[in-house]
Tab-separated table of C-alpha atoms and ligand atoms in Angstrom:
chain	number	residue	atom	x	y	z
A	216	UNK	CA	0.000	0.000	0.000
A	217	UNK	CA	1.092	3.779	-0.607
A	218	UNK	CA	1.230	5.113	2.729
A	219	UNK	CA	-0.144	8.761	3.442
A	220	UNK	CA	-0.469	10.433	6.489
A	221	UNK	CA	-3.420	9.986	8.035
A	222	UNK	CA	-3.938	13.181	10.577
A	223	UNK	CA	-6.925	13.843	12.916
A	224	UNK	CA	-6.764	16.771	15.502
A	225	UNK	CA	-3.299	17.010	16.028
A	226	UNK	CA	-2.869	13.293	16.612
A	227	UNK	CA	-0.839	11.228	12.794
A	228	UNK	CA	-2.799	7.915	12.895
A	229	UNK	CA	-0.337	6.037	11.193
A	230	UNK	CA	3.710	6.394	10.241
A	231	UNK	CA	5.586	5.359	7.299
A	232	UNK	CA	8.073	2.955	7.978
A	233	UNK	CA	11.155	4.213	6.099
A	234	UNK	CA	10.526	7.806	6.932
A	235	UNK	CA	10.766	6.208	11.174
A	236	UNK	CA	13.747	4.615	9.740
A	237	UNK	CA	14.833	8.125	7.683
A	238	UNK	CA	14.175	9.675	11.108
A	239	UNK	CA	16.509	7.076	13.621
A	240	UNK	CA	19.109	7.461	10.797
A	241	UNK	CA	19.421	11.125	10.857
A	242	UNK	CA	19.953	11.298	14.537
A	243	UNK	CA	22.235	8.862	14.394
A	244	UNK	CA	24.099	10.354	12.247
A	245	UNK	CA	23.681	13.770	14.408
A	246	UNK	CA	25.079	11.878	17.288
A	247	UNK	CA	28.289	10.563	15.178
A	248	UNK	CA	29.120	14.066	14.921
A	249	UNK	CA	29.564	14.850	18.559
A	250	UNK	CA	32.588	14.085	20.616
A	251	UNK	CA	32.020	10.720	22.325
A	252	UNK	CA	31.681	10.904	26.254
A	253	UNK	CA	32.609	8.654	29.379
A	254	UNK	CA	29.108	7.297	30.046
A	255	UNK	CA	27.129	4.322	31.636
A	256	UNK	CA	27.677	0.914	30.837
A	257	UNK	CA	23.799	-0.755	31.278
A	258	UNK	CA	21.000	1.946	30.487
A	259	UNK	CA	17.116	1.217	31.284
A	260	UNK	CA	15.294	3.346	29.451
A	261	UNK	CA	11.389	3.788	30.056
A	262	UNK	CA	9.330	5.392	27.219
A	263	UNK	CA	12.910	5.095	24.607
A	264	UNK	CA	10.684	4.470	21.281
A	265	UNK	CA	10.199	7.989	20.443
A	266	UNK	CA	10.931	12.046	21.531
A	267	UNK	CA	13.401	12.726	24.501
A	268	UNK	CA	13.310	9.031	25.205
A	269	UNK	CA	14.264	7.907	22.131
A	270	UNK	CA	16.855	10.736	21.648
A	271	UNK	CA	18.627	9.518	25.359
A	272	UNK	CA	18.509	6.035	23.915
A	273	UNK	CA	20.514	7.519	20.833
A	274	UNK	CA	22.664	9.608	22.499
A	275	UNK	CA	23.601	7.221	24.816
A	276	UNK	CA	23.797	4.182	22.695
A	277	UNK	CA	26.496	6.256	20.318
A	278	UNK	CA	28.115	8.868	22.258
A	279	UNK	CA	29.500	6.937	25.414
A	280	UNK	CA	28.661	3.421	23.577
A	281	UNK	CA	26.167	2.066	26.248
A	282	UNK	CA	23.798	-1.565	26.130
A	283	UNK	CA	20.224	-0.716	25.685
A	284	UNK	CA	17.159	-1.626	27.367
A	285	UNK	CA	13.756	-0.239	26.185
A	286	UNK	CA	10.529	-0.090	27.268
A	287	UNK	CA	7.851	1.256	25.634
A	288	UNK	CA	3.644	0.736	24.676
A	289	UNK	CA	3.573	0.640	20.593
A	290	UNK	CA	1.566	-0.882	18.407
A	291	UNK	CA	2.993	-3.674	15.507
A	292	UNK	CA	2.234	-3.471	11.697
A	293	UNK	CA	-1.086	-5.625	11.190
A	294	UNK	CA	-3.708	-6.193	7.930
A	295	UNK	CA	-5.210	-2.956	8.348
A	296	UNK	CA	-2.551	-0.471	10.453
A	297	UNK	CA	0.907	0.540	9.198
A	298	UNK	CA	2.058	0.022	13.205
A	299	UNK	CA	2.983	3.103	15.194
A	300	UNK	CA	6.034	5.458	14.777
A	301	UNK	CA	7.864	4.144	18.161
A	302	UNK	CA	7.230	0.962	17.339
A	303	UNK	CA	8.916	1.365	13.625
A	304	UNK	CA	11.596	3.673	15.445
A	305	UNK	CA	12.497	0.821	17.891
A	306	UNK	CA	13.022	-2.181	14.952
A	307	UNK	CA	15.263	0.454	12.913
A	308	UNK	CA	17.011	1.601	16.101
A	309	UNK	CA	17.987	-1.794	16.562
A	310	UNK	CA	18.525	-2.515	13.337
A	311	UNK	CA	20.985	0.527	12.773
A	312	UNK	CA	22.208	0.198	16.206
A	313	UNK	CA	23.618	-3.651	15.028
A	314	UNK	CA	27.088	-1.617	14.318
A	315	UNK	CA	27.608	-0.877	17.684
A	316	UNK	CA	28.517	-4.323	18.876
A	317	UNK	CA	26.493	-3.516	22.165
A	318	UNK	CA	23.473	-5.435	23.506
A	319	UNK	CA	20.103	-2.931	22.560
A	320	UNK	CA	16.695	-4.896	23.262
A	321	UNK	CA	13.075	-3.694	22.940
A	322	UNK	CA	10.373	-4.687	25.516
A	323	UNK	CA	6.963	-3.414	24.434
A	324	UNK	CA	5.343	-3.590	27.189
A	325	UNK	CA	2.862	-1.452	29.737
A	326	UNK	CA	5.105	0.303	31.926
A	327	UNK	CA	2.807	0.637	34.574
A	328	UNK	CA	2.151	-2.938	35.424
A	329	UNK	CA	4.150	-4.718	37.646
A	330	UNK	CA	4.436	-8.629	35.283
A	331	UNK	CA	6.407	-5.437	33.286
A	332	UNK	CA	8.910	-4.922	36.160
A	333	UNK	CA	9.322	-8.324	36.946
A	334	UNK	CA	9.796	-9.197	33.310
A	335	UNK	CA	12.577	-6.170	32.782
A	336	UNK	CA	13.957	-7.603	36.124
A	337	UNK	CA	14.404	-10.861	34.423
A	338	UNK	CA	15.848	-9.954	31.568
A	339	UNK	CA	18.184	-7.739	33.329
A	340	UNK	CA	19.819	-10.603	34.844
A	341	UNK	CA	20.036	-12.471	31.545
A	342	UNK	CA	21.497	-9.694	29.382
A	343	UNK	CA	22.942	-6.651	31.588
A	344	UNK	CA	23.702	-8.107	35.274
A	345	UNK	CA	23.332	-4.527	36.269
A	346	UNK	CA	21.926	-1.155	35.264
A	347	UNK	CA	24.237	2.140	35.936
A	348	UNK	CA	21.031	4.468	34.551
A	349	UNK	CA	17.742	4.530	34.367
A	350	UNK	CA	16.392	7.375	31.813
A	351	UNK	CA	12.020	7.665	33.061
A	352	UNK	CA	10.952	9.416	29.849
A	353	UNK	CA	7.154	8.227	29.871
A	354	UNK	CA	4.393	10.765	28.346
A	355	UNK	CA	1.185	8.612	28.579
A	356	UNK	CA	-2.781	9.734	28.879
A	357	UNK	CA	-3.775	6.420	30.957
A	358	UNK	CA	-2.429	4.458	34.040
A	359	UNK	CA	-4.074	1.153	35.296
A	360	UNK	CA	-4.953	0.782	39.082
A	361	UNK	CA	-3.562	-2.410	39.452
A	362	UNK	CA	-5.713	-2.537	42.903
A	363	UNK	CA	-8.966	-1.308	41.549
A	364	UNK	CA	-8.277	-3.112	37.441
A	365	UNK	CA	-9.117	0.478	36.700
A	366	UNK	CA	-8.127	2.398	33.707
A	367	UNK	CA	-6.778	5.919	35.699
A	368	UNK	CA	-6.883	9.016	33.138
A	369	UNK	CA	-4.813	12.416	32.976
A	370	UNK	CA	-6.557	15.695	32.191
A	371	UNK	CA	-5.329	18.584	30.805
A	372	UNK	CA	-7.058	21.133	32.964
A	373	UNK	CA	-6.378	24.243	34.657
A	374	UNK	CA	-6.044	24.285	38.446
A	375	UNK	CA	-7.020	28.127	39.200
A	376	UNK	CA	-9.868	29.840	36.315
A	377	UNK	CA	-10.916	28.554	32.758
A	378	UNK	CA	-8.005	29.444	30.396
A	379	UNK	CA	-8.653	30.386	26.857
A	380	UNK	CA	-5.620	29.494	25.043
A	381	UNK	CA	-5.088	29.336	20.556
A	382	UNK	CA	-3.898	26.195	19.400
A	383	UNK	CA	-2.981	25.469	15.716
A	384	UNK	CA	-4.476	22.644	13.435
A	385	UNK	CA	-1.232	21.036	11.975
A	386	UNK	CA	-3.093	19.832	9.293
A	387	UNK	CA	-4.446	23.417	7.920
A	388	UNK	CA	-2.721	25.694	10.203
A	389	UNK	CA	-5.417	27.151	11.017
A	390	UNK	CA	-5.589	28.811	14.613
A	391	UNK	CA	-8.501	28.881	16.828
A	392	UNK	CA	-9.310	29.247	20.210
A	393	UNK	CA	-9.556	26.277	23.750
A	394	UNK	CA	-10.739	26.938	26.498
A	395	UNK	CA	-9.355	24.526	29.425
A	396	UNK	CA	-11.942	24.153	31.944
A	397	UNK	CA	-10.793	23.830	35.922
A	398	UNK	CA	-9.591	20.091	36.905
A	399	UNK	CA	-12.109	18.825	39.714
A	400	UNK	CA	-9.577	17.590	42.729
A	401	UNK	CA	-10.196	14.672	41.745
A	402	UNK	CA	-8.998	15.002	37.791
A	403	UNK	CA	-6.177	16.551	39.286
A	404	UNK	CA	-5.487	13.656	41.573
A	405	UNK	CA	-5.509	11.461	38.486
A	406	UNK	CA	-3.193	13.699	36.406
A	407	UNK	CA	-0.595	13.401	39.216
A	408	UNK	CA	-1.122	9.656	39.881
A	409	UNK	CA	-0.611	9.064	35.732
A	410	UNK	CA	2.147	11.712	35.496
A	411	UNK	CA	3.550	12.088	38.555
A	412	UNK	CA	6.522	10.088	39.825
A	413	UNK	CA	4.752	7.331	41.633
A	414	UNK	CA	5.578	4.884	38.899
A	415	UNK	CA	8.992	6.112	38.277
A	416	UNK	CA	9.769	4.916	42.159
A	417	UNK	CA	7.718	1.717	41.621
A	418	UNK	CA	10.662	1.113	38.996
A	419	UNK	CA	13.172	2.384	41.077
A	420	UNK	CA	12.265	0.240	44.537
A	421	UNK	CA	11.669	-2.608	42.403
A	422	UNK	CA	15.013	-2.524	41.145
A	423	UNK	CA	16.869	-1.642	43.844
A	424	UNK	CA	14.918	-4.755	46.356
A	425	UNK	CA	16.061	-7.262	42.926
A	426	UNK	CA	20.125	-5.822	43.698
A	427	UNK	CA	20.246	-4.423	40.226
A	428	UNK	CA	21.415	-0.881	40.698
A	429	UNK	CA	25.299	-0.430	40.119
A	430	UNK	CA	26.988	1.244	42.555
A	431	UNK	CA	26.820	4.882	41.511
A	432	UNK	CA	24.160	4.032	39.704
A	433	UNK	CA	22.049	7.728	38.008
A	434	UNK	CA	18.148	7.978	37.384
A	435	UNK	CA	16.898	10.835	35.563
A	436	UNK	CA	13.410	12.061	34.581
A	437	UNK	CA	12.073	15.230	32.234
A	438	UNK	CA	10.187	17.602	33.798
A	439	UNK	CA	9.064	21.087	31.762
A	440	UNK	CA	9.163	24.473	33.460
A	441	UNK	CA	8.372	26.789	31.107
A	442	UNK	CA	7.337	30.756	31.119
A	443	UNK	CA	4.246	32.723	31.500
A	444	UNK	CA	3.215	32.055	28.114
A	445	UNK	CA	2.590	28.230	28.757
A	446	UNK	CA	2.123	29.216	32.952
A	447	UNK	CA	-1.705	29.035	33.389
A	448	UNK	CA	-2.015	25.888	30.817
A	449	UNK	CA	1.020	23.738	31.845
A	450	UNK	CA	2.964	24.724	35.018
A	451	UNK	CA	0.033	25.960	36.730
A	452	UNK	CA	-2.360	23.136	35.777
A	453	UNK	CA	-2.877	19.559	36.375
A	454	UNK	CA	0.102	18.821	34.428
A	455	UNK	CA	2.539	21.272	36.170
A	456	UNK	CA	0.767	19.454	39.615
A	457	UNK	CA	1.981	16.091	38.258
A	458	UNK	CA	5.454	17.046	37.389
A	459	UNK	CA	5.527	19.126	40.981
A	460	UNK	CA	5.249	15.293	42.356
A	461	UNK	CA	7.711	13.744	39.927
A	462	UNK	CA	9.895	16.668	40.921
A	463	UNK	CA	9.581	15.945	44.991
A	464	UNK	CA	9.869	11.907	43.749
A	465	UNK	CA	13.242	12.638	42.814
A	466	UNK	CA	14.204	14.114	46.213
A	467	UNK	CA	13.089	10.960	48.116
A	468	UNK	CA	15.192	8.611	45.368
A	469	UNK	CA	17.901	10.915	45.622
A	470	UNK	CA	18.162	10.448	49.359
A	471	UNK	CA	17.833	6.357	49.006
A	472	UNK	CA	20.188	5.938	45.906
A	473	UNK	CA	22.556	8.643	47.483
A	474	UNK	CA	22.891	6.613	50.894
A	475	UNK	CA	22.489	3.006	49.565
A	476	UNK	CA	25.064	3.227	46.187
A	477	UNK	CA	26.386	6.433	46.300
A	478	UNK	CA	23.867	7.018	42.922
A	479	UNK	CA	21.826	9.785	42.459
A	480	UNK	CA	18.226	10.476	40.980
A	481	UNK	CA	17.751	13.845	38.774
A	482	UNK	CA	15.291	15.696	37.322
A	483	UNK	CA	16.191	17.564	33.632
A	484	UNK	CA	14.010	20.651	32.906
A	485	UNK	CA	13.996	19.965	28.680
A	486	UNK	CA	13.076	22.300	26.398
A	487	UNK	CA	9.848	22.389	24.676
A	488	UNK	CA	10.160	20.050	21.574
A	489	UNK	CA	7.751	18.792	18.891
A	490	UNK	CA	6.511	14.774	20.304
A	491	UNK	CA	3.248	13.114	19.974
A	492	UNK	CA	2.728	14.126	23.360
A	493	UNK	CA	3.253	17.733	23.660
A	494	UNK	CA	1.643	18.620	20.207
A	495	UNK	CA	-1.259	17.572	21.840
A	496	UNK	CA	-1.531	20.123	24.688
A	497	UNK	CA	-3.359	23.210	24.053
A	498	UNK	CA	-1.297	26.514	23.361
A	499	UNK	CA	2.332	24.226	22.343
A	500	UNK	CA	1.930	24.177	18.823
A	501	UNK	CA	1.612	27.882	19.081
A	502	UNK	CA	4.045	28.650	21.656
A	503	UNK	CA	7.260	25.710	20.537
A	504	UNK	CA	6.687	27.964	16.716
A	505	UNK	CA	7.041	30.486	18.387
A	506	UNK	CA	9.913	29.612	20.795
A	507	UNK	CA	11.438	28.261	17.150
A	508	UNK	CA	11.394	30.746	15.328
A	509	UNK	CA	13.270	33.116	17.846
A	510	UNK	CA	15.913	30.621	18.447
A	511	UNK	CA	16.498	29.856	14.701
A	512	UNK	CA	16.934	33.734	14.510
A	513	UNK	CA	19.232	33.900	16.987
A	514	UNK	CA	20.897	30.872	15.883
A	515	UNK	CA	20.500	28.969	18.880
A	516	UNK	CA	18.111	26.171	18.371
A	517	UNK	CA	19.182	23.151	19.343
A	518	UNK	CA	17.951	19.747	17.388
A	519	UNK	CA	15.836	16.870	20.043
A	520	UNK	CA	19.367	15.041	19.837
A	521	UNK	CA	21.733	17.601	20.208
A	522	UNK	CA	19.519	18.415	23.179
A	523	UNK	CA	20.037	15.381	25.035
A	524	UNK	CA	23.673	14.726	23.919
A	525	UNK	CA	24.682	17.646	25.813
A	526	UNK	CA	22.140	16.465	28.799
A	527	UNK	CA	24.304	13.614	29.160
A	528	UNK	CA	27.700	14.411	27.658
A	529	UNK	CA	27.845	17.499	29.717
A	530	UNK	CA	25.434	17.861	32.745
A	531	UNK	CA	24.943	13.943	33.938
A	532	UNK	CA	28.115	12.495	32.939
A	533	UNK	CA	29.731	15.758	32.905
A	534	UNK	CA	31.214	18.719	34.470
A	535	UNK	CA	29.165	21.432	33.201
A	536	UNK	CA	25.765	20.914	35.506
A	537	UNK	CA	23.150	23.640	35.521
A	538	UNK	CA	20.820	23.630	38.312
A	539	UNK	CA	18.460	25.655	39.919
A	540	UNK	CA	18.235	26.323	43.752
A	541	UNK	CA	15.747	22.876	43.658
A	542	UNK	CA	18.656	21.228	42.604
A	543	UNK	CA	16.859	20.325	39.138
A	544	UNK	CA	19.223	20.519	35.972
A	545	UNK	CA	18.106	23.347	34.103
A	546	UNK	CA	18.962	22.021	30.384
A	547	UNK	CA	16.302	24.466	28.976
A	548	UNK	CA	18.202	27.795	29.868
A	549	UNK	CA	18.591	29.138	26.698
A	550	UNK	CA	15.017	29.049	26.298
A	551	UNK	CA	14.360	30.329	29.451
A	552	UNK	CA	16.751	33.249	28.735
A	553	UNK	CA	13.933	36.463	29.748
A	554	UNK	CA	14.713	38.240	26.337
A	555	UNK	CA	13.728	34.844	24.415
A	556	UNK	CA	11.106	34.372	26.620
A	557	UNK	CA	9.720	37.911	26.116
A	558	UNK	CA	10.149	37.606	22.542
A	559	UNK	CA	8.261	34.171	21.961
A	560	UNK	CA	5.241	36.187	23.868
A	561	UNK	CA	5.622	39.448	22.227
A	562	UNK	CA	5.490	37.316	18.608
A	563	UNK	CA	2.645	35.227	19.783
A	564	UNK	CA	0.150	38.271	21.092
A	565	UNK	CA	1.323	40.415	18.158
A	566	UNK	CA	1.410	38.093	15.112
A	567	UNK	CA	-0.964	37.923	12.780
A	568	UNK	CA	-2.469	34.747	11.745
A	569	UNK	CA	-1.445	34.433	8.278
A	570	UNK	CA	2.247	35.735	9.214
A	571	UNK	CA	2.277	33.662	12.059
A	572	UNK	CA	1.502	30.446	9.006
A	573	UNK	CA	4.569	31.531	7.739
A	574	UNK	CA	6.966	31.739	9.843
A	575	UNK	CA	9.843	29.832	9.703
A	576	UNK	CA	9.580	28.743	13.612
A	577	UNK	CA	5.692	27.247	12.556
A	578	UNK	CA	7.815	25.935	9.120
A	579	UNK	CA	10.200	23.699	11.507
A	580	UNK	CA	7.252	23.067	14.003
A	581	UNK	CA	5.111	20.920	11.428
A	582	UNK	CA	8.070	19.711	9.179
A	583	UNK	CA	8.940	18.015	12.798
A	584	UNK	CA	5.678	17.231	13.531
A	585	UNK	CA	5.312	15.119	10.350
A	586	UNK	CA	8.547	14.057	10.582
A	587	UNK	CA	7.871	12.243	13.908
A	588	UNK	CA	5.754	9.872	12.421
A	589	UNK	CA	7.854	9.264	9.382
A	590	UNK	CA	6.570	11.678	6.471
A	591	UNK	CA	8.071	14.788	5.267
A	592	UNK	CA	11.752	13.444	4.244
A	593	UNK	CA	13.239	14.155	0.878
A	594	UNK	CA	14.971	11.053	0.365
A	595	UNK	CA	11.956	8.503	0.562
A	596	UNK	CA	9.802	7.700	-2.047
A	597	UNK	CA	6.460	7.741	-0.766
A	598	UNK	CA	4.779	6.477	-3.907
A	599	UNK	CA	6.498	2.924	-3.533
A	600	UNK	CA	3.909	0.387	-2.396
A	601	UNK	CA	4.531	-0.586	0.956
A	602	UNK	CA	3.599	-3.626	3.383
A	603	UNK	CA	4.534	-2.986	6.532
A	604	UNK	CA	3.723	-6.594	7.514
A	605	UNK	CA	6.316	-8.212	5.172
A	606	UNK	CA	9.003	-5.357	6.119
A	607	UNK	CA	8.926	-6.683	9.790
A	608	UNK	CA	9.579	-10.058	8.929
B	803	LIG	P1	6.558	10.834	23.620
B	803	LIG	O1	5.088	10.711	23.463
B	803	LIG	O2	7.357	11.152	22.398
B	803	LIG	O3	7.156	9.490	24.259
B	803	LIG	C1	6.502	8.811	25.266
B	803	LIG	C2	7.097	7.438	25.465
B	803	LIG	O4	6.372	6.791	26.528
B	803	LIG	C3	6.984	6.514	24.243
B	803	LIG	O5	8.163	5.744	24.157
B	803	LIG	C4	5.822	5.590	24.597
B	803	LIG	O6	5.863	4.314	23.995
B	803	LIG	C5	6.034	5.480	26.089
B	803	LIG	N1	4.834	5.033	26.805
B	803	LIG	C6	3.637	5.652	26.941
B	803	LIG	N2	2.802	4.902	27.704
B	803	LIG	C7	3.490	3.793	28.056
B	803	LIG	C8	3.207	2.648	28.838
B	803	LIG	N3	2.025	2.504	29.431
B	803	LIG	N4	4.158	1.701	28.969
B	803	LIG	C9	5.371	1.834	28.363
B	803	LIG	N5	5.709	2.908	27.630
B	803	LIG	C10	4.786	3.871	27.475
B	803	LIG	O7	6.769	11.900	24.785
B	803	LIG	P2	7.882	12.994	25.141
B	803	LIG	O8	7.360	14.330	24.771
B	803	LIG	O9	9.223	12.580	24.679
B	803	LIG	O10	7.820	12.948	26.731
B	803	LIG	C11	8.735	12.219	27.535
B	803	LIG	C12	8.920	12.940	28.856
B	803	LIG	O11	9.549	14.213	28.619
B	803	LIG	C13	7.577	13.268	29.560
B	803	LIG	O12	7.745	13.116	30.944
B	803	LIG	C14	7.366	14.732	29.214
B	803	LIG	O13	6.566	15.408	30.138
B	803	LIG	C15	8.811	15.230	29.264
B	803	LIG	N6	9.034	16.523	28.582
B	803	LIG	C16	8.598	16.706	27.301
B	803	LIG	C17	8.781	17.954	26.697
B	803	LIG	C18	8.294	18.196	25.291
B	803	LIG	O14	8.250	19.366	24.871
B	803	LIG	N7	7.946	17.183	24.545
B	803	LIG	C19	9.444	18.984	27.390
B	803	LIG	C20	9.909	18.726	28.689
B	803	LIG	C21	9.703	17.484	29.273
């Protein structure tokens, strides 16, 4: 079959295979062209098959030559769906990854559930023996309850007063108006028990009571700070509650990591990037144009690799750490720079909406956005009949 996107509010339904491959490729290649770094040996990677998890995996994987071990929820190539974009990113990462002589697996598998852990667990002691890092990069909409069987959902809500924010339709780029309603306490107890970091020390206990945390073992998770134009949507809503807990999660792993193995758990501020999870949040598409275009002006935008390469190569594993006075690593400084800052807002309340089509911040926003799911790349032919079925085999 000739594979087109297939977009519905904000969300590509399906991903060409070649393009995900196109797409693992070129940040490979991106991470070739850095100066390798003294890194971890074993990495466990939660949520590795696409965005900053994916990236980490890459950077990882071929700057400081680290083993693999991904887990991630993506769907296969069947009679009637191409298969997700993760799921195509994680055969071609491993197929690409071959020339690495190092050990890269794939579990896809629900994070959340505990037959996960103790399967990860398992093959831990088959493959790794131990893990020096464990990267928590999940974005997901739904947890299970595993003592209730019940599906738990996130909301995107405010916490304070309605919001009216713009969003952008990818598809048309057309903008028009959202209004996020207040989160009830309990939608906002949800968002935090979904986003929050209660899973990410479910991994980390379970790990550490199975002996499988290296001595000086690292865990790191990506929180997103952001300014006032993204305050009253993200930082100050249910989200920005759920990444509060994540944030206070790492404190409490810190301490336990710190006095058991001499480790230490993190928390990365990232920039604002183009993923299947963030174009989804009311006000991004408008706001990571916007943050876009004044970087590329300014020449300072960093690609989704080059952003975690110099996560790793310089504030984990290096010398050059950035924090805050919460002690999280504050790799999205240049963005928060006040005269970008106050530029993105000045070009978002003063643009008009056929400029604002045009720029080349919104350009770069929805090249990446079809990128992502494997479209968009000059070198594939996207007339060639395709079956994703046989191309797994
Ligand atoms: P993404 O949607 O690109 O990736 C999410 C990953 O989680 C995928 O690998 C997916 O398979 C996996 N996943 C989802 N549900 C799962 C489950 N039940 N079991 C196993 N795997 C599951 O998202 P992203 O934007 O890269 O987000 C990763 C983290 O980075 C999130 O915590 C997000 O808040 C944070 N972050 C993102 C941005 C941004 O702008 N995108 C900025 C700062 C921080």
């Amino acid at each position: 079959m000739k594979i087109e996107p297939a977009i519905r509010a904000n969300i590509c339904l399906n991903a060409h295979p070649l393009g995900c491959k196109e797409y693992v490729a070129r940040q490979i290649a991106e991470a070739k062209q850095q100066t390798p770094f003294q890194g971890p040996k074993n990495v466990l990677i939660i949520g590795g098959s696409s965005g900053y998890g994916l990236s980490s995996r890459i950077a990882l994987a071929f700057g400081a030559n680290a083993n693999t071990l991904n887990v991630s929820f993506e769907s296969p190539p069947s009679e009637k769906r191409t298969g997700s974009a993760g799921w195509w990113n994680n055969y071609y990462f491993r197929e690409l990854a071959k020339e690495t002589n190092h050990i890269h697996l794939d579990l896809v598998l629900d994070a959340f559930r505990k037959e996960t852990k103790e399967e990860v667990i398992h093959t831990i002691k088959q493959h790794f023996g131990s893990i020096d890092l464990v990267v928590y990069s999940l974005a997901s909409p739904a947890r299970i309850n595993e003592e209730t069987n019940e599906i738990v959902r996130s909301a995107i809500k405010s916490r304070t007063e309605p919001v009216v924010g713009n969003t952008m339709d990818v598809t048309t780029r057309k903008i028009f108006p959202i209004t996020v309603d207040v989160a009830s306490d309990q939608e906002t107890a949800d968002t935090v028990f979904v986003m929050g970091g209660g899973d990410w020390a479910n991994w980390i206990h379970a790990l550490f009571q199975a002996s499988l945390l290296s001595k000086g073992v690292k865990t790191i998770a990506y929180t997103y700070i952001g300014g006032p134009s993204t305050s009253s949507i993200y930082r100050h809503g249910t989200l920005g509650k759920a990444k509060e807990h994540l944030e206070e999660t790492a404190v409490s792993l810190n301490q336990l990591l710190q006095d058991a193995l001499q480790g230490e758990a993190l928390i990365s501020s990232s920039k604002a990037v183009v993923t299947k999870a963030s174009v989804f949040i009311p006000q991004m598409p408008i706001y990571v144009s916007c943050i876009y275009d004044v970087l590329l002006r300014k020449g300072k935008q960093e690609t989704i690799l080059q952003h975690k390469y110099r996560l790793f190569q310089d504030m984990v594993y290096g010398s050059n750490r950035i924090t805050d006075d919460q002690k999280r690593i504050r790799l999205d400084h240049i963005e928060m720079e006040p005269q970008i800052q106050e530029e993105a807002l000045s070009l978002m309340k003063n643009t008009s909406e056929e400029a604002f089509k045009i720029l080349p911040g919104t350009e770069l926003f929805i090249q990446e956005f079809y990128q992502l799911n494997g479209f968009g790349f000059d070198h594939v032919d996207y007339e060639a009949d395709i079956d994703p079925i046989q191309l797994a085999k």
